[in-house]
Amino acid sequence: MAKKEKNIDKKIIDNIKALAIDMIEIAGSGHPGIVLGAAPMLYTLYARHMNINSNDEKWMNRDRFVMSAGHGSALLYATLFAAGYNLTIDDLKNFRKLNSKTPGHPEYGVTPGVDMSTGPLGQGFATAVGIAMAERFLSTKYNEKRKGMFDQSKQLFDYNTYVLCSDGDLMEGISYEAASLAGNYKLGKLIVLYDSNNVSLDGNTNLSFNENVLKRFEALGWHTQYVKDGNNIDEIDKAISRAKKVLDKPSIIEIKTVIGSGSVLAGTSTVHGKPLTKDDINQLKENLDVRSIPFSMSNEASQEFRTMIASRSGKKYSAWANVFKEYMEKSSDTRKFELISLSKNNYDINIDLPKLMWQFGDDLKEPLRDTNGKIMNVVADKMFNFIGGNADVASSTKAYLSKYPAYTSSSYDGRNIFFGVREHAMGAILNGFALSGFRVFGGTFLAFADYLKPAIRMSALMNLPVTYIFTHDAINIGPDGPTHQPIEQLAMLRSTPNLDVYRPADAREIVGTWDAILKSTKPSVIALSRNEAHLLKESSMSEVNKGAYIVRKEVLRLTGIIIATGSEVQLAISVAEELYKNGVDLRVISMPCVEKFLEQPASYREELIPVGYKTIVIEAGSSAGWSRFVYNDNYLMTINSFGSSGTKEEVLEHYGFTVEKLKNNIEKLFR
Ligand SMILES: Cc1ncc(C[n+]2csc(CCOP(=O)(O)OP(=O)(O)O)c2C)c(N)n1
Ligand SMILES: [Mg+2]
């Protein structure tokens, strides 16, 4: 390599380092260690490999980059700025400030060029597996294989998914789960750069992390490489080039770096997350090819960097644009519609579910999970991008697209994903698909929702249309006992911002639930009973969208109100009928979605639950969150202890969820 090029590489890297250090300095917080250690690898990736277009940052076939070590945000922003994304020096100066384009950790939808929100270690790595899985689906489904029409070099989808991860990412269990799946699915276009510096937040990694990481990945079916000097960009470059050629295995490149390289604290955990002192910054900059003035990016450096990216990506972009054009001219209307939806990340696909659905016979009686499975199959036929799977419980949740094949390494366009018993990776992978234009679902038992909570939180934070289907939603599953009987999970889910939690009571409410979900871009949960349910006489599809509605009106004069959800709605109606015989005239409200109800105008809420009337809540789960509707805890017919093993009937009786017991308890409140 010519000397000038070597110098310009160093100059650009040094300018990026200096910018990021200035950002951390002005913010008074941030992570200099990763900036100084990993700048050369991130630079190499952008300068020599990433195919991107900062003028069309959502280009469908762009290479994706996930900064899984989200604490490297300053490094990422400085690199994106230098690469020509729509960021200014002022944006960099506002690092970590309120409403800035440069928040504390990368946030999806806030900073141009940021492909996902990261920060909780491990999530980025696992979500990138989902992004790489989505690429395989798209390329298998859309790349033209017919001879003569397109040649091999002309593909609609062939992007790479790159990840920068740290020790912490690889300590987290979720990265193992996802790496195991990535190996299983032979995700050759997934390339992970591992910033291996033997240091984490609390000290040297020899305190807690001594395994041979590459051997572990090799055992998982990955292609592994080792670069011994993280400053040697030619070696990093070559390793990435080799990884790109391995198409049947995901790749990890362990790159040895020194955390905080150049700082007086280099190699220590102190430099991980504390701004450098002024003296340290001064001595550091003296040794870098930069000016000492803060926030001064060399024009030459940024011009050269942008030219390197544009001269490679530009060719690829314009060739792709021609393929896209040609493809659109020759494709059926369906294909065109699909591609346009994907290109716009547009989820607004209208299905009039209530119209589509078969009419339920009044005598319908089947487990709600079965009904849900049928409805999902109707959705799948109408939505090309509806895909998902289960953490090894599809046979129990029935969340399965029976007409469609499995997603495997020989059928990437399959629509049923077998995640194995890996709930956490399932959630993150679903997020990766959703970030790639899909509407996705994932199923397990409600009691295990905690296993994927951090991924659900990321769906909610990024506002991704992921639907979590959690069956076996209450103690009434009986014999499996307290480990399998959810108590606090609904409260946990309902307390998550930007997540709609549905607990439908019958088939009609399930249709209404899907209808509401498909009209929204938010993530959602459907909690479903494993047990059989009758169709309720007064249930409604359309009212689900309001979150709550009357399923049994008072007969003569309103005495009080019962709010119930899911399986307990039928119980509440029976209790109300019994109490009516004793002169207590109750209204029963089904509340399939608390969040939706709370969003309704006050007039609707007060019409349903007028002020001044005694209100009772019946739900076979934690009382947390329900107090807002009642006078005091005596009005909460809920469960605040773990469940018990026994028959369904015994368990319900034990916790007071029978008509008789509820009737007695409620009657006392009206004496
Ligand atoms: C799930 C999760 N747990 C804890 C943290 C807090 N945290 C941020 S970075 C870090 C570890 C830092 O070590 P490493 O990942 O090796 O990064 P490096 O210090 O080398 O930059 C921790 C524990 C986090 N961000 N996410
Ligand atoms: Mg580390």
XYZ file of C-alpha atoms and ligand atoms in Angstrom:
698
model
C 0.000 0.000 0.000
C 1.312 3.450 -0.940
C 2.589 5.652 1.861
C 0.063 8.397 1.209
C -2.810 5.967 1.616
C -1.403 4.685 4.878
C -1.093 8.244 6.118
C -4.555 9.187 5.072
C -6.006 6.109 6.778
C -4.249 7.119 9.975
C -5.294 10.719 9.587
C -8.965 9.813 9.200
C -8.875 7.404 12.134
C -7.113 9.987 14.295
C -9.664 12.649 13.371
C -12.523 10.312 14.239
C -10.885 9.469 17.560
C -10.346 13.139 18.391
C -13.932 14.078 17.506
C -15.358 11.309 19.684
C -13.069 12.219 22.583
C -14.173 15.861 22.264
C -17.810 14.740 22.322
C -17.277 12.800 25.531
C -15.354 15.690 27.028
C -18.074 18.261 26.279
C -20.852 15.899 27.404
C -18.992 15.134 30.606
C -19.807 11.456 30.143
C -19.351 8.622 27.685
C -16.954 5.801 26.887
C -13.475 6.758 25.624
C -12.052 3.240 25.965
C -13.863 1.707 23.011
C -13.401 4.865 20.919
C -9.624 4.653 21.104
C -9.466 0.872 20.857
C -12.007 0.163 18.140
C -11.780 3.233 15.844
C -9.432 1.455 13.385
C -11.760 -1.527 12.908
C -14.851 0.624 12.450
C -12.971 2.848 10.033
C -11.770 -0.169 8.023
C -15.303 -1.473 7.791
C -16.766 1.807 6.513
C -13.826 2.831 4.336
C -13.295 -0.483 2.605
C -16.453 -2.597 2.889
C -19.776 -1.051 3.842
C -21.989 -0.429 0.833
C -24.127 2.475 1.885
C -25.516 5.697 0.523
C -25.739 8.575 2.950
C -28.199 10.289 0.573
C -30.510 7.280 0.648
C -29.855 6.015 4.112
C -32.788 3.559 4.013
C -31.655 1.938 0.753
C -33.147 -1.576 0.906
C -29.968 -3.315 -0.099
C -27.552 -1.305 2.022
C -25.137 -3.184 4.203
C -26.336 -3.082 7.785
C -24.190 -2.152 10.721
C -25.105 -2.860 14.326
C -22.990 -1.309 17.087
C -23.813 -4.031 19.572
C -21.438 -2.466 22.078
C -23.799 0.512 22.240
C -21.476 2.307 24.648
C -19.402 2.955 21.521
C -21.995 5.558 20.449
C -19.484 8.450 20.265
C -17.269 6.401 17.966
C -20.245 5.524 15.773
C -21.537 9.105 15.521
C -18.089 10.503 14.752
C -17.627 7.847 12.059
C -21.066 8.493 10.541
C -20.368 12.235 10.539
C -17.030 11.696 8.827
C -18.693 9.315 6.350
C -21.069 12.067 5.236
C -24.336 11.223 6.936
C -26.663 14.070 7.738
C -24.974 15.097 10.968
C -23.276 18.397 11.781
C -20.492 19.378 14.141
C -23.211 20.929 16.297
C -24.961 17.567 16.445
C -21.729 16.072 17.724
C -21.364 18.880 20.249
C -24.831 18.004 21.528
C -23.804 14.438 22.306
C -26.007 12.996 25.073
C -28.108 16.199 25.285
C -31.886 16.249 25.408
C -33.537 15.896 21.975
C -30.202 15.767 20.165
C -29.507 13.595 17.117
C -26.681 12.053 19.139
C -28.249 10.428 22.211
C -26.297 8.600 24.915
C -26.548 5.247 23.190
C -27.520 4.708 19.535
C -31.254 5.072 18.959
C -33.095 3.788 15.934
C -34.937 6.536 14.069
C -32.961 9.340 15.732
C -29.551 9.321 14.072
C -29.115 8.838 10.316
C -27.161 5.667 9.664
C -28.116 3.970 12.928
C -29.785 0.660 12.046
C -30.979 -0.216 15.543
C -31.019 0.979 19.146
C -28.291 -0.611 21.226
C -26.931 -0.362 24.732
C -28.178 -3.417 26.578
C -25.278 -5.736 25.769
C -26.064 -8.781 23.668
C -29.260 -7.377 22.107
C -27.466 -5.913 19.104
C -25.617 -9.113 18.359
C -28.816 -11.189 18.513
C -30.897 -8.693 16.559
C -28.240 -8.647 13.855
C -28.791 -12.393 13.518
C -32.450 -11.563 12.790
C -31.414 -8.929 10.228
C -29.149 -11.468 8.524
C -31.941 -14.061 8.576
C -34.258 -11.516 6.955
C -31.683 -10.917 4.200
C -31.616 -14.647 3.459
C -35.424 -14.669 3.248
C -35.514 -11.665 0.938
C -32.728 -12.858 -1.334
C -34.239 -16.331 -1.605
C -37.667 -14.987 -2.374
C -36.836 -12.068 -4.643
C -33.514 -12.612 -6.345
C -34.176 -13.633 -9.888
C -33.005 -17.110 -10.663
C -34.435 -17.576 -14.140
C -31.602 -17.823 -16.620
C -31.165 -15.061 -19.109
C -33.324 -12.525 -17.350
C -30.770 -11.364 -14.855
C -27.194 -12.352 -14.319
C -25.812 -13.393 -10.941
C -24.204 -10.052 -10.284
C -27.590 -8.392 -10.478
C -29.348 -9.151 -7.273
C -32.036 -7.255 -5.458
C -30.882 -8.401 -2.052
C -27.355 -9.354 -1.146
C -26.449 -7.102 1.728
C -24.074 -8.012 4.510
C -24.885 -7.533 8.166
C -21.916 -6.342 10.195
C -21.690 -6.182 13.960
C -19.154 -4.632 16.290
C -19.344 -6.407 19.632
C -17.371 -6.296 22.850
C -16.472 -8.743 25.600
C -19.693 -7.883 27.399
C -21.793 -8.810 24.363
C -20.204 -12.229 24.261
C -20.573 -12.805 27.979
C -24.319 -12.285 27.751
C -26.288 -15.514 27.301
C -28.411 -14.079 24.510
C -25.404 -13.869 22.194
C -24.813 -17.591 22.647
C -28.461 -18.375 21.873
C -28.392 -16.242 18.754
C -24.952 -17.446 17.634
C -26.149 -21.019 17.905
C -29.081 -20.205 15.626
C -26.859 -18.270 13.220
C -24.606 -21.309 12.882
C -27.598 -23.553 12.453
C -28.948 -21.351 9.672
C -25.524 -20.971 8.014
C -25.806 -17.178 7.857
C -22.832 -16.512 5.617
C -23.609 -12.824 5.225
C -23.323 -12.102 8.930
C -19.888 -10.792 9.927
C -19.027 -9.956 13.515
C -16.022 -7.870 14.522
C -15.126 -8.656 18.109
C -13.303 -5.880 19.969
C -11.290 -8.214 22.168
C -9.479 -6.115 24.760
C -9.513 -8.303 27.867
C -11.130 -5.529 29.852
C -14.702 -4.910 30.898
C -16.337 -2.426 33.225
C -15.166 -3.830 36.541
C -11.665 -4.873 35.563
C -9.727 -7.455 33.610
C -11.854 -10.130 31.953
C -9.703 -12.822 33.563
C -11.881 -12.252 36.630
C -14.879 -13.755 34.881
C -14.325 -14.641 31.215
C -11.557 -17.047 30.337
C -12.959 -19.369 27.705
C -11.588 -19.670 24.205
C -14.211 -17.607 22.431
C -13.192 -18.567 18.903
C -13.289 -22.268 19.734
C -16.756 -21.787 21.136
C -17.889 -20.085 17.923
C -16.193 -22.731 15.844
C -18.202 -25.358 17.715
C -21.342 -23.382 16.883
C -20.587 -23.656 13.181
C -18.952 -20.268 12.627
C -15.976 -19.298 10.520
C -13.427 -17.774 12.878
C -10.404 -15.527 12.381
C -7.971 -13.786 14.656
C -6.272 -10.446 14.071
C -3.555 -9.873 16.592
C -3.140 -6.127 16.190
C -6.266 -3.999 16.203
C -4.309 -1.077 14.716
C -3.356 -3.023 11.625
C -6.101 -2.019 9.257
C -4.713 -4.033 6.347
C -5.001 -7.202 8.401
C -8.523 -6.254 9.505
C -9.386 -5.469 5.900
C -8.113 -8.833 4.679
C -9.971 -10.700 7.400
C -13.239 -8.973 6.448
C -12.605 -9.788 2.778
C -12.057 -13.456 3.648
C -15.189 -13.495 5.812
C -17.235 -12.122 2.903
C -16.170 -15.054 0.770
C -17.417 -17.623 3.287
C -21.036 -17.938 2.291
C -22.142 -20.962 4.264
C -21.086 -19.912 7.750
C -21.419 -16.748 9.806
C -18.043 -15.161 10.557
C -16.473 -13.764 13.663
C -13.169 -11.917 13.615
C -11.547 -11.557 17.010
C -9.492 -8.387 16.868
C -7.072 -7.791 19.720
C -7.146 -4.185 20.830
C -5.975 -2.086 23.742
C -8.835 -0.310 25.468
C -8.221 3.436 25.572
C -5.171 3.098 23.331
C -3.110 6.328 23.498
C -4.569 7.465 26.807
C -2.407 7.317 29.919
C -5.025 4.890 31.208
C -4.730 2.559 28.206
C -5.377 -1.083 29.025
C -7.301 -0.397 32.229
C -10.986 -0.576 33.045
C -10.826 3.031 34.301
C -10.810 4.267 30.712
C -13.921 2.242 29.798
C -16.537 4.758 30.883
C -15.010 7.955 32.235
C -14.074 11.075 30.224
C -10.341 11.600 29.883
C -8.714 14.389 31.896
C -7.677 17.563 30.078
C -3.997 16.631 30.395
C -4.663 13.199 28.998
C -6.563 14.662 26.028
C -3.687 17.059 25.347
C -1.022 14.374 25.371
C -3.258 12.078 23.316
C -3.868 14.684 20.613
C -0.167 15.500 20.431
C 0.402 11.959 19.296
C -2.483 11.929 16.818
C -2.477 13.438 13.343
C -5.005 16.114 14.327
C -5.198 19.761 15.216
C -5.456 20.467 18.931
C -8.579 22.662 18.529
C -11.666 20.730 19.696
C -14.146 19.551 17.066
C -11.918 20.318 14.120
C -12.306 17.612 11.531
C -9.708 17.852 8.784
C -11.378 18.551 5.429
C -8.897 16.388 3.648
C -9.663 13.499 5.966
C -13.423 13.689 5.579
C -13.198 14.220 1.797
C -10.951 11.212 1.364
C -13.158 9.067 3.583
C -16.303 10.022 1.686
C -14.598 9.402 -1.633
C -13.533 5.926 -0.583
C -17.076 5.064 0.437
C -18.710 6.675 -2.583
C -16.391 5.220 -5.188
C -17.253 1.715 -4.039
C -20.858 2.066 -2.850
C -21.845 4.432 -5.658
C -21.232 1.802 -8.311
C -23.106 -0.801 -6.365
C -25.965 1.596 -5.678
C -26.496 2.629 -9.286
C -26.218 -0.949 -10.530
C -28.777 -1.944 -7.948
C -31.102 0.910 -8.915
C -31.097 -0.451 -12.474
C -31.860 -3.958 -11.274
C -34.689 -2.598 -9.175
C -36.109 -0.663 -12.097
C -35.871 -3.637 -14.412
C -37.381 -5.863 -11.772
C -40.314 -3.536 -11.251
C -40.981 -3.421 -14.987
C -41.023 -7.172 -15.337
C -42.723 -8.176 -12.111
C -46.319 -8.971 -11.326
C -48.407 -6.418 -9.469
C -48.184 -8.505 -6.323
C -44.398 -8.501 -6.404
C -44.344 -4.785 -7.112
C -46.608 -4.109 -4.178
C -44.439 -6.240 -1.926
C -41.220 -4.550 -2.925
C -42.634 -1.087 -2.576
C -43.943 -1.975 0.870
C -40.529 -3.290 1.833
C -38.684 -0.331 0.354
C -40.791 2.074 2.373
C -40.795 -0.065 5.455
C -44.519 0.320 5.111
C -46.615 -1.898 7.323
C -49.880 -0.350 6.346
C -51.340 -3.361 4.671
C -55.061 -3.330 5.050
C -56.823 -6.538 5.813
C -60.440 -6.329 6.768
C -60.154 -9.229 9.161
C -63.667 -9.145 10.543
C -64.971 -9.411 6.974
C -62.497 -12.080 6.071
C -63.290 -14.261 9.009
C -65.709 -17.066 8.836
C -68.870 -16.455 10.790
C -68.623 -18.139 14.122
C -71.457 -20.484 14.946
C -73.066 -19.580 18.247
C -72.087 -22.965 19.571
C -68.370 -22.422 18.933
C -66.368 -23.893 21.770
C -62.642 -24.454 21.391
C -59.412 -23.531 23.112
C -58.563 -19.898 22.422
C -55.056 -20.835 21.309
C -56.602 -22.977 18.542
C -58.851 -20.153 17.389
C -55.877 -17.811 17.411
C -53.847 -20.219 15.277
C -56.631 -20.285 12.672
C -56.828 -16.506 12.549
C -53.069 -16.224 12.166
C -53.249 -18.499 9.156
C -55.795 -16.182 7.578
C -53.425 -13.268 8.216
C -50.495 -15.198 6.724
C -52.357 -15.783 3.457
C -52.938 -12.067 3.091
C -49.606 -10.762 4.304
C -46.480 -11.789 2.460
C -44.279 -10.462 5.252
C -45.998 -12.213 8.154
C -43.473 -14.625 9.590
C -42.522 -15.932 13.012
C -42.102 -18.911 15.221
C -41.901 -20.362 18.673
C -39.367 -21.238 21.322
C -40.061 -24.945 20.910
C -43.710 -24.802 21.953
C -45.532 -24.372 18.631
C -47.381 -27.608 19.315
C -48.730 -26.027 22.489
C -49.255 -22.388 21.507
C -50.681 -23.333 18.074
C -49.084 -20.159 16.752
C -48.066 -21.922 13.583
C -48.607 -21.167 9.904
C -49.725 -24.590 8.825
C -49.653 -23.987 5.066
C -46.124 -22.684 5.040
C -42.777 -24.464 5.292
C -40.195 -24.113 8.021
C -37.399 -21.555 7.762
C -34.263 -23.651 7.300
C -30.843 -23.260 5.706
C -32.248 -24.928 2.604
C -35.564 -23.028 2.604
C -34.883 -19.507 3.751
C -38.242 -18.403 2.440
C -40.045 -20.615 4.956
C -42.277 -18.717 7.326
C -42.201 -20.853 10.471
C -39.052 -20.290 12.469
C -38.000 -22.966 14.909
C -36.111 -20.976 17.519
C -35.511 -23.962 19.767
C -35.665 -23.292 23.485
C -34.197 -19.817 23.110
C -36.824 -17.272 24.099
C -34.452 -14.369 24.516
C -32.820 -14.754 21.114
C -36.277 -15.278 19.631
C -37.357 -11.830 20.803
C -34.212 -10.143 19.504
C -34.333 -11.985 16.170
C -37.958 -10.936 15.732
C -36.790 -7.357 16.240
C -34.222 -7.920 13.482
C -36.912 -9.119 11.085
C -39.158 -6.200 12.017
C -36.289 -3.792 11.319
C -36.118 -5.372 7.862
C -39.740 -4.725 6.915
C -41.496 -7.774 8.338
C -44.511 -8.159 10.625
C -43.511 -10.875 12.978
C -44.784 -13.058 15.781
C -43.169 -15.227 18.427
C -44.742 -17.660 20.822
C -44.081 -19.180 24.208
C -45.910 -19.631 27.521
C -46.831 -16.492 29.443
C -44.910 -17.736 32.498
C -41.729 -17.576 30.397
C -42.293 -14.045 29.121
C -39.616 -12.929 31.579
C -37.041 -14.868 29.564
C -37.413 -12.412 26.698
C -38.406 -9.241 28.490
C -35.247 -7.323 27.474
C -36.045 -8.011 23.817
C -39.694 -7.032 24.269
C -38.440 -3.798 25.764
C -36.354 -3.188 22.643
C -39.406 -3.837 20.408
C -41.251 -1.227 22.442
C -38.361 1.259 22.441
C -37.905 0.990 18.681
C -41.664 0.819 18.035
C -41.439 -2.371 15.996
C -44.541 -4.319 14.954
C -43.718 -7.540 16.775
C -46.561 -9.621 18.203
C -45.761 -11.842 21.146
C -48.168 -14.714 21.614
C -48.148 -15.983 25.163
C -50.447 -18.881 25.894
C -51.191 -20.789 29.111
C -52.006 -17.405 30.514
C -53.195 -18.187 34.058
C -53.218 -20.578 36.997
C -56.002 -22.540 35.344
C -53.424 -24.593 33.475
C -53.471 -26.674 36.677
C -51.139 -29.645 37.056
C -47.913 -28.037 35.804
C -47.820 -26.090 39.035
C -46.483 -22.705 40.117
C -43.398 -22.620 37.878
C -45.697 -22.672 34.852
C -48.530 -20.551 36.234
C -48.034 -16.885 35.358
C -48.882 -14.423 38.122
C -46.893 -11.216 37.709
C -46.229 -11.395 33.956
C -49.287 -9.472 32.758
C -48.450 -6.652 35.169
C -44.852 -6.657 33.969
C -45.937 -6.457 30.342
C -48.587 -3.823 30.979
C -46.058 -1.692 32.805
C -43.861 -1.569 29.691
C -44.336 1.710 27.789
C -45.480 1.542 24.165
C -46.640 -2.066 24.353
C -50.267 -3.077 23.871
C -51.183 -6.122 25.931
C -54.313 -7.959 24.803
C -56.081 -10.659 26.762
C -59.077 -11.633 24.637
C -62.036 -13.475 26.148
C -63.337 -15.379 23.137
C -62.953 -15.941 19.394
C -64.586 -12.663 18.426
C -62.245 -10.733 20.662
C -59.263 -12.531 19.144
C -60.286 -11.382 15.674
C -60.732 -7.872 17.053
C -57.307 -8.126 18.651
C -55.572 -9.040 15.390
C -57.499 -6.360 13.584
C -56.285 -3.755 16.078
C -52.727 -5.092 15.988
C -52.471 -5.033 12.207
C -53.719 -1.473 12.089
C -50.994 -0.363 14.485
C -47.235 -0.159 14.190
C -46.673 -0.811 17.864
C -45.489 -4.054 19.385
C -48.119 -6.095 21.147
C -48.752 -9.115 23.293
C -51.643 -11.535 23.051
C -52.176 -13.522 26.241
C -54.289 -16.549 25.551
C -55.873 -19.294 27.511
C -55.044 -22.870 26.753
C -58.573 -23.778 27.768
C -61.792 -24.068 25.854
C -64.007 -21.019 25.718
C -67.568 -20.472 24.548
C -68.409 -17.600 22.314
C -69.808 -14.929 24.628
C -73.294 -13.717 23.766
C -72.423 -10.048 23.780
C -68.790 -10.032 22.733
C -67.564 -7.750 19.968
C -64.766 -7.657 17.412
C -64.756 -3.943 16.785
C -64.937 -2.815 20.400
C -61.584 -4.445 21.160
C -59.961 -1.446 19.529
C -61.346 0.713 22.349
C -59.719 -1.546 24.899
C -62.890 -2.202 26.893
C -66.642 -2.419 26.404
C -69.792 -3.715 28.040
C -70.419 -7.456 27.683
C -73.288 -7.552 30.128
C -75.391 -4.509 30.710
C -77.096 -3.984 34.054
C -80.739 -5.055 33.868
C -82.603 -2.297 35.680
C -80.492 -0.014 37.823
C -76.711 0.011 37.905
C -75.381 -1.074 41.312
C -71.739 -1.691 40.446
C -69.294 -2.736 37.785
C -67.079 -5.746 37.254
C -64.026 -5.421 35.017
C -62.649 -8.758 33.806
C -60.253 -10.006 31.153
C -59.698 -13.218 29.187
C -61.079 -16.398 30.742
C -62.414 -14.464 33.694
C -64.954 -12.557 31.584
C -67.249 -15.571 31.319
C -66.849 -16.119 35.051
C -67.720 -12.477 35.742
C -70.873 -12.718 33.634
C -71.994 -15.827 35.535
C -71.292 -14.122 38.858
C -73.293 -11.067 37.761
C -76.249 -13.236 36.744
C -76.210 -14.959 40.125
C -75.912 -11.711 42.034
C -78.781 -10.193 40.073
C -80.997 -12.850 41.611
C -79.966 -11.401 44.985
C -80.725 -7.831 43.967
C -77.202 -6.718 42.984
C -77.439 -5.370 39.442
C -73.952 -5.395 37.941
C -72.523 -4.303 34.636
C -69.702 -6.462 33.281
C -66.931 -4.907 31.231
C -64.536 -6.942 29.195
C -61.190 -5.152 29.092
C -59.057 -6.982 26.529
C -56.516 -4.153 26.362
C -55.967 -1.842 29.328
C -53.596 0.409 27.355
C -56.122 1.035 24.587
C -58.826 1.773 27.117
C -56.657 4.317 28.912
C -56.079 6.069 25.575
C -59.814 6.602 25.015
C -61.378 10.018 25.596
C -62.536 10.620 29.166
C -66.139 10.663 27.947
C -65.921 7.044 26.813
C -64.084 5.930 29.928
C -66.637 7.604 32.185
C -69.545 6.277 30.192
C -68.248 2.764 30.779
C -67.120 3.193 34.378
C -69.163 6.096 35.769
C -67.760 7.859 38.805
C -69.354 6.921 42.116
C -70.041 3.255 41.465
C -68.295 0.395 43.153
C -65.972 -1.289 40.707
C -64.505 -4.762 41.053
C -61.661 -6.287 39.051
C -61.482 -10.032 38.366
C -58.243 -11.263 36.873
C -56.377 -14.460 37.775
C -53.051 -12.677 38.137
C -51.261 -9.946 40.059
C -53.264 -6.955 41.249
C -50.425 -4.608 40.225
C -51.789 -1.910 37.934
C -55.462 -2.478 38.698
C -55.767 -0.141 41.705
C -56.521 2.789 39.400
C -59.995 1.364 38.811
C -61.042 0.488 42.359
C -61.760 2.077 45.744
C -59.467 -0.183 47.745
C -57.784 -3.586 47.635
C -60.937 -5.414 48.768
C -62.315 -4.822 45.288
C -59.456 -6.656 43.606
C -60.240 -10.320 42.942
C -56.684 -11.092 41.875
C -53.798 -13.353 42.920
C -50.693 -12.020 44.614
C -48.965 -15.260 45.505
C -47.515 -18.013 43.361
C -49.908 -20.695 42.150
C -50.092 -24.378 43.073
C -50.081 -27.729 41.426
C -53.430 -29.481 41.233
C -56.264 -30.092 38.822
C -57.603 -27.030 37.075
C -60.742 -27.155 39.216
C -58.817 -27.581 42.465
C -56.504 -24.695 41.674
C -59.310 -22.336 40.693
C -61.254 -23.254 43.825
C -58.174 -22.759 45.992
C -57.603 -19.221 44.667
C -61.254 -18.273 44.831
C -61.978 -18.241 41.102
C -65.329 -20.031 41.153
C -68.749 -18.480 40.672
C -69.700 -19.374 44.214
C -66.639 -17.889 45.906
C -66.583 -14.746 43.789
C -70.284 -14.247 44.326
C -69.861 -14.419 48.100
C -66.865 -12.112 48.120
C -68.513 -9.543 45.899
C -71.847 -9.659 47.685
C -70.113 -8.667 50.920
C -68.946 -5.470 49.236
C -72.524 -4.411 48.548
C -73.907 -4.996 52.036
C -27.164 -5.914 29.639
C -26.148 -4.939 30.101
N -25.550 -5.118 31.286
C -24.683 -4.212 31.752
C -24.376 -3.101 31.030
C -23.440 -2.036 31.587
N -22.171 -2.103 30.849
C -21.901 -1.273 29.838
S -20.478 -1.672 29.064
C -20.193 -2.955 30.118
C -19.041 -3.885 29.974
C -17.884 -3.286 29.321
O -17.010 -4.263 28.884
P -16.873 -4.596 27.354
O -18.162 -5.065 26.857
O -15.708 -5.484 27.213
O -16.594 -3.195 26.692
P -15.245 -2.355 26.767
O -15.083 -1.884 28.186
O -14.158 -3.260 26.370
O -15.467 -1.226 25.853
C -21.200 -3.048 31.057
C -21.234 -4.060 32.128
C -25.020 -2.952 29.780
N -24.809 -1.899 28.990
N -25.874 -3.902 29.327
Mg -13.795 -5.298 26.640
